Amino acid sequence: RRFNILASILSDRLREEIREKLGGSYSPRASASPSQELDMGVLQAMAQVKPEETKKYGDLMISLAHKMAENGVTQDELERSLKPIQSGLKESLRDNGYWLGVVLGSSQEKPYMLDWARTRDEDYSKVTIKEINDLAKQFLRKSNAILYEIVPDPKEE
């Protein structure tokens, strides 16, 4: 949950920097894919850019993530990240998709999903800025970054 919040805050910073400050028409985003079973996960930032701009924007994304690791996030960023999540939690109580797809569909092989469902609302209400900043320090350092580019073959353009 906290890893996803960290990704959401990074997404907002990427959007603000690339679209609003630099005037780019790109739609950068970050997402988290944690794995409870493997005790690991991936946080990735991505944007579709022109092939000749991949290095520029890749370096910028790594730099923004590293700044989060160094300087932390603000209380305002945390609150803005939590607001849509908490709204979605309320909605999911009225929708069978979460209960059938996420909870019951996964609980046979992942019994902890039942506990997650029971504790999710309370847990989200207890997220602290310190927890998010500790995660940022641990995972968003430049030394953890891997930049990969997917570009078209120039021969086929």
PDB file of C-alpha atoms in Angstrom:
ATOM      1  CA  ARG A   1       0.000   0.000   0.000  1.00  0.00           C
ATOM      2  CA  ARG A   2       2.724   2.456   0.949  1.00  0.00           C
ATOM      3  CA  PHE A   3       4.754   1.516  -2.111  1.00  0.00           C
ATOM      4  CA  ASN A   4       1.744   2.381  -4.285  1.00  0.00           C
ATOM      5  CA  ILE A   5       1.380   5.721  -2.497  1.00  0.00           C
ATOM      6  CA  LEU A   6       5.043   6.465  -3.180  1.00  0.00           C
ATOM      7  CA  ALA A   7       4.488   5.678  -6.875  1.00  0.00           C
ATOM      8  CA  SER A   8       1.433   7.940  -6.948  1.00  0.00           C
ATOM      9  CA  ILE A   9       3.395  10.860  -5.517  1.00  0.00           C
ATOM     10  CA  LEU A  10       6.231  10.276  -7.991  1.00  0.00           C
ATOM     11  CA  SER A  11       3.649  10.225 -10.808  1.00  0.00           C
ATOM     12  CA  ASP A  12       2.359  13.624  -9.725  1.00  0.00           C
ATOM     13  CA  ARG A  13       5.865  15.068  -9.619  1.00  0.00           C
ATOM     14  CA  LEU A  14       6.682  13.669 -13.065  1.00  0.00           C
ATOM     15  CA  ARG A  15       3.494  15.109 -14.524  1.00  0.00           C
ATOM     16  CA  GLU A  16       4.110  18.488 -12.930  1.00  0.00           C
ATOM     17  CA  GLU A  17       7.721  18.697 -14.108  1.00  0.00           C
ATOM     18  CA  ILE A  18       7.357  17.275 -17.618  1.00  0.00           C
ATOM     19  CA  ARG A  19       3.933  18.526 -18.648  1.00  0.00           C
ATOM     20  CA  GLU A  20       3.487  21.716 -16.691  1.00  0.00           C
ATOM     21  CA  LYS A  21       6.984  23.132 -16.230  1.00  0.00           C
ATOM     22  CA  LEU A  22       8.640  21.872 -19.416  1.00  0.00           C
ATOM     23  CA  GLY A  23       5.500  22.077 -21.537  1.00  0.00           C
ATOM     24  CA  GLY A  24       5.912  18.524 -22.769  1.00  0.00           C
ATOM     25  CA  SER A  25       2.879  16.838 -24.243  1.00  0.00           C
ATOM     26  CA  TYR A  26       3.941  13.524 -22.789  1.00  0.00           C
ATOM     27  CA  SER A  27       2.012  11.645 -20.121  1.00  0.00           C
ATOM     28  CA  PRO A  28       4.589  10.392 -17.643  1.00  0.00           C
ATOM     29  CA  ARG A  29       3.513   8.074 -14.869  1.00  0.00           C
ATOM     30  CA  ALA A  30       4.899   5.847 -12.180  1.00  0.00           C
ATOM     31  CA  SER A  31       3.505   2.577 -10.917  1.00  0.00           C
ATOM     32  CA  ALA A  32       4.414   0.032  -8.298  1.00  0.00           C
ATOM     33  CA  SER A  33       4.306  -3.743  -8.558  1.00  0.00           C
ATOM     34  CA  PRO A  34       5.031  -5.110  -5.103  1.00  0.00           C
ATOM     35  CA  SER A  35       5.307  -8.844  -4.500  1.00  0.00           C
ATOM     36  CA  GLN A  36       4.425 -10.080  -1.029  1.00  0.00           C
ATOM     37  CA  GLU A  37       5.581 -13.624  -1.815  1.00  0.00           C
ATOM     38  CA  LEU A  38       9.012 -12.636  -3.096  1.00  0.00           C
ATOM     39  CA  ASP A  39       9.555  -9.798  -0.587  1.00  0.00           C
ATOM     40  CA  MET A  40      10.482  -7.470  -3.415  1.00  0.00           C
ATOM     41  CA  GLY A  41       8.892  -5.262  -5.986  1.00  0.00           C
ATOM     42  CA  VAL A  42       9.372  -2.847  -8.828  1.00  0.00           C
ATOM     43  CA  LEU A  43       8.598   0.834  -8.973  1.00  0.00           C
ATOM     44  CA  GLN A  44       8.776   2.109 -12.520  1.00  0.00           C
ATOM     45  CA  ALA A  45       8.439   5.506 -14.111  1.00  0.00           C
ATOM     46  CA  MET A  46       7.635   5.752 -17.792  1.00  0.00           C
ATOM     47  CA  ALA A  47       6.761   8.156 -20.565  1.00  0.00           C
ATOM     48  CA  GLN A  48       6.309   7.856 -24.296  1.00  0.00           C
ATOM     49  CA  VAL A  49       8.732  10.307 -25.860  1.00  0.00           C
ATOM     50  CA  LYS A  50      10.456  10.822 -29.180  1.00  0.00           C
ATOM     51  CA  PRO A  51      13.368   8.398 -29.609  1.00  0.00           C
ATOM     52  CA  GLU A  52      15.887  11.243 -29.632  1.00  0.00           C
ATOM     53  CA  GLU A  53      14.561  12.464 -26.262  1.00  0.00           C
ATOM     54  CA  THR A  54      14.708   9.195 -24.326  1.00  0.00           C
ATOM     55  CA  LYS A  55      17.986   9.983 -22.554  1.00  0.00           C
ATOM     56  CA  LYS A  56      16.888  13.510 -21.612  1.00  0.00           C
ATOM     57  CA  TYR A  57      13.580  12.416 -20.108  1.00  0.00           C
ATOM     58  CA  GLY A  58      14.997   9.229 -18.615  1.00  0.00           C
ATOM     59  CA  ASP A  59      17.667  11.201 -16.787  1.00  0.00           C
ATOM     60  CA  LEU A  60      15.044  13.708 -15.642  1.00  0.00           C
ATOM     61  CA  MET A  61      12.831  10.948 -14.210  1.00  0.00           C
ATOM     62  CA  ILE A  62      15.775   9.415 -12.350  1.00  0.00           C
ATOM     63  CA  SER A  63      16.737  12.842 -11.030  1.00  0.00           C
ATOM     64  CA  LEU A  64      13.207  13.573  -9.776  1.00  0.00           C
ATOM     65  CA  ALA A  65      13.044  10.205  -8.020  1.00  0.00           C
ATOM     66  CA  HIS A  66      16.447  10.800  -6.432  1.00  0.00           C
ATOM     67  CA  LYS A  67      15.303  14.223  -5.186  1.00  0.00           C
ATOM     68  CA  MET A  68      12.378  12.495  -3.482  1.00  0.00           C
ATOM     69  CA  ALA A  69      14.852  10.134  -1.813  1.00  0.00           C
ATOM     70  CA  GLU A  70      17.016  13.028  -0.670  1.00  0.00           C
ATOM     71  CA  ASN A  71      14.373  15.590   0.318  1.00  0.00           C
ATOM     72  CA  GLY A  72      11.289  13.514   1.019  1.00  0.00           C
ATOM     73  CA  VAL A  73       7.689  14.266   0.161  1.00  0.00           C
ATOM     74  CA  THR A  74       5.419  16.902   1.640  1.00  0.00           C
ATOM     75  CA  GLN A  75       2.332  16.410   3.767  1.00  0.00           C
ATOM     76  CA  ASP A  76       0.305  18.003   0.965  1.00  0.00           C
ATOM     77  CA  GLU A  77       1.606  15.451  -1.553  1.00  0.00           C
ATOM     78  CA  LEU A  78       0.716  12.612   0.800  1.00  0.00           C
ATOM     79  CA  GLU A  79      -2.798  13.941   1.346  1.00  0.00           C
ATOM     80  CA  ARG A  80      -3.363  14.483  -2.399  1.00  0.00           C
ATOM     81  CA  SER A  81      -2.219  10.930  -3.053  1.00  0.00           C
ATOM     82  CA  LEU A  82      -4.468   9.442  -0.373  1.00  0.00           C
ATOM     83  CA  LYS A  83      -7.642  11.314  -1.342  1.00  0.00           C
ATOM     84  CA  PRO A  84      -8.487   9.320  -4.525  1.00  0.00           C
ATOM     85  CA  ILE A  85      -7.426   6.075  -2.845  1.00  0.00           C
ATOM     86  CA  GLN A  86      -9.769   6.650   0.081  1.00  0.00           C
ATOM     87  CA  SER A  87     -12.564   7.596  -2.298  1.00  0.00           C
ATOM     88  CA  GLY A  88     -11.948   4.380  -4.230  1.00  0.00           C
ATOM     89  CA  LEU A  89     -12.089   2.367  -1.014  1.00  0.00           C
ATOM     90  CA  LYS A  90     -15.584   3.668  -0.328  1.00  0.00           C
ATOM     91  CA  GLU A  91     -16.668   2.880  -3.882  1.00  0.00           C
ATOM     92  CA  SER A  92     -15.295  -0.659  -3.728  1.00  0.00           C
ATOM     93  CA  LEU A  93     -17.530  -1.454  -0.751  1.00  0.00           C
ATOM     94  CA  ARG A  94     -20.496  -1.140  -3.128  1.00  0.00           C
ATOM     95  CA  ASP A  95     -18.873  -2.995  -6.009  1.00  0.00           C
ATOM     96  CA  ASN A  96     -18.368  -6.742  -6.254  1.00  0.00           C
ATOM     97  CA  GLY A  97     -15.271  -6.362  -8.448  1.00  0.00           C
ATOM     98  CA  TYR A  98     -12.888  -5.837  -5.544  1.00  0.00           C
ATOM     99  CA  TRP A  99     -14.375  -8.568  -3.368  1.00  0.00           C
ATOM    100  CA  LEU A 100     -14.674 -11.176  -6.102  1.00  0.00           C
ATOM    101  CA  GLY A 101     -11.600 -10.350  -8.145  1.00  0.00           C
ATOM    102  CA  VAL A 102      -9.039  -9.258  -5.605  1.00  0.00           C
ATOM    103  CA  VAL A 103     -10.075 -10.774  -2.302  1.00  0.00           C
ATOM    104  CA  LEU A 104     -11.892 -14.033  -3.040  1.00  0.00           C
ATOM    105  CA  GLY A 105     -10.176 -14.661  -6.359  1.00  0.00           C
ATOM    106  CA  SER A 106      -6.748 -14.554  -4.740  1.00  0.00           C
ATOM    107  CA  SER A 107      -7.398 -15.795  -1.209  1.00  0.00           C
ATOM    108  CA  GLN A 108      -6.931 -19.490  -1.981  1.00  0.00           C
ATOM    109  CA  GLU A 109      -3.266 -19.093  -2.925  1.00  0.00           C
ATOM    110  CA  LYS A 110      -2.757 -15.866  -0.939  1.00  0.00           C
ATOM    111  CA  PRO A 111      -4.640 -16.185   2.361  1.00  0.00           C
ATOM    112  CA  TYR A 112      -3.243 -12.868   3.587  1.00  0.00           C
ATOM    113  CA  MET A 113      -5.531 -11.123   1.080  1.00  0.00           C
ATOM    114  CA  LEU A 114      -8.435 -11.701   3.484  1.00  0.00           C
ATOM    115  CA  ASP A 115      -6.569  -9.849   6.238  1.00  0.00           C
ATOM    116  CA  TRP A 116      -5.625  -7.104   3.800  1.00  0.00           C
ATOM    117  CA  ALA A 117      -9.297  -6.598   2.963  1.00  0.00           C
ATOM    118  CA  ARG A 118     -10.209  -6.420   6.642  1.00  0.00           C
ATOM    119  CA  THR A 119      -7.512  -3.871   7.493  1.00  0.00           C
ATOM    120  CA  ARG A 120      -7.211  -1.750   4.346  1.00  0.00           C
ATOM    121  CA  ASP A 121      -9.320   1.270   5.344  1.00  0.00           C
ATOM    122  CA  GLU A 122      -7.757   1.564   8.790  1.00  0.00           C
ATOM    123  CA  ASP A 123      -4.274   0.986   7.381  1.00  0.00           C
ATOM    124  CA  TYR A 124      -4.614   3.738   4.778  1.00  0.00           C
ATOM    125  CA  SER A 125      -5.791   6.128   7.492  1.00  0.00           C
ATOM    126  CA  LYS A 126      -2.583   5.446   9.447  1.00  0.00           C
ATOM    127  CA  VAL A 127      -0.045   6.094   6.661  1.00  0.00           C
ATOM    128  CA  THR A 128       2.569   8.595   7.820  1.00  0.00           C
ATOM    129  CA  ILE A 129       4.861  10.897   5.930  1.00  0.00           C
ATOM    130  CA  LYS A 130       7.804   9.255   7.708  1.00  0.00           C
ATOM    131  CA  GLU A 131       6.863   5.842   6.272  1.00  0.00           C
ATOM    132  CA  ILE A 132       6.677   7.254   2.746  1.00  0.00           C
ATOM    133  CA  ASN A 133       9.940   9.167   3.135  1.00  0.00           C
ATOM    134  CA  ASP A 134      11.684   6.066   4.501  1.00  0.00           C
ATOM    135  CA  LEU A 135      10.532   4.128   1.427  1.00  0.00           C
ATOM    136  CA  ALA A 136      11.714   6.932  -0.855  1.00  0.00           C
ATOM    137  CA  LYS A 137      15.159   6.879   0.778  1.00  0.00           C
ATOM    138  CA  GLN A 138      15.355   3.122   0.434  1.00  0.00           C
ATOM    139  CA  PHE A 139      14.137   2.701  -3.142  1.00  0.00           C
ATOM    140  CA  LEU A 140      14.460   5.953  -5.106  1.00  0.00           C
ATOM    141  CA  ARG A 141      18.215   6.495  -4.951  1.00  0.00           C
ATOM    142  CA  LYS A 142      20.014   6.907  -8.283  1.00  0.00           C
ATOM    143  CA  SER A 143      22.078   3.813  -7.503  1.00  0.00           C
ATOM    144  CA  ASN A 144      18.892   1.705  -7.666  1.00  0.00           C
ATOM    145  CA  ALA A 145      17.762   3.079 -11.029  1.00  0.00           C
ATOM    146  CA  ILE A 146      17.890   1.183 -14.277  1.00  0.00           C
ATOM    147  CA  LEU A 147      17.132   3.167 -17.416  1.00  0.00           C
ATOM    148  CA  TYR A 148      15.755   1.156 -20.277  1.00  0.00           C
ATOM    149  CA  GLU A 149      14.563   2.460 -23.602  1.00  0.00           C
ATOM    150  CA  ILE A 150      12.266   0.885 -26.123  1.00  0.00           C
ATOM    151  CA  VAL A 151      12.793   2.611 -29.443  1.00  0.00           C
ATOM    152  CA  PRO A 152      11.758   1.750 -32.991  1.00  0.00           C
ATOM    153  CA  ASP A 153      14.263   0.213 -35.348  1.00  0.00           C
ATOM    154  CA  PRO A 154      15.440   3.127 -37.543  1.00  0.00           C
ATOM    155  CA  LYS A 155      15.539   0.793 -40.558  1.00  0.00           C
ATOM    156  CA  GLU A 156      11.815   0.172 -40.275  1.00  0.00           C
ATOM    157  CA  GLU A 157      10.684   3.787 -39.961  1.00  0.00           C
TER     158      GLU A 157
END
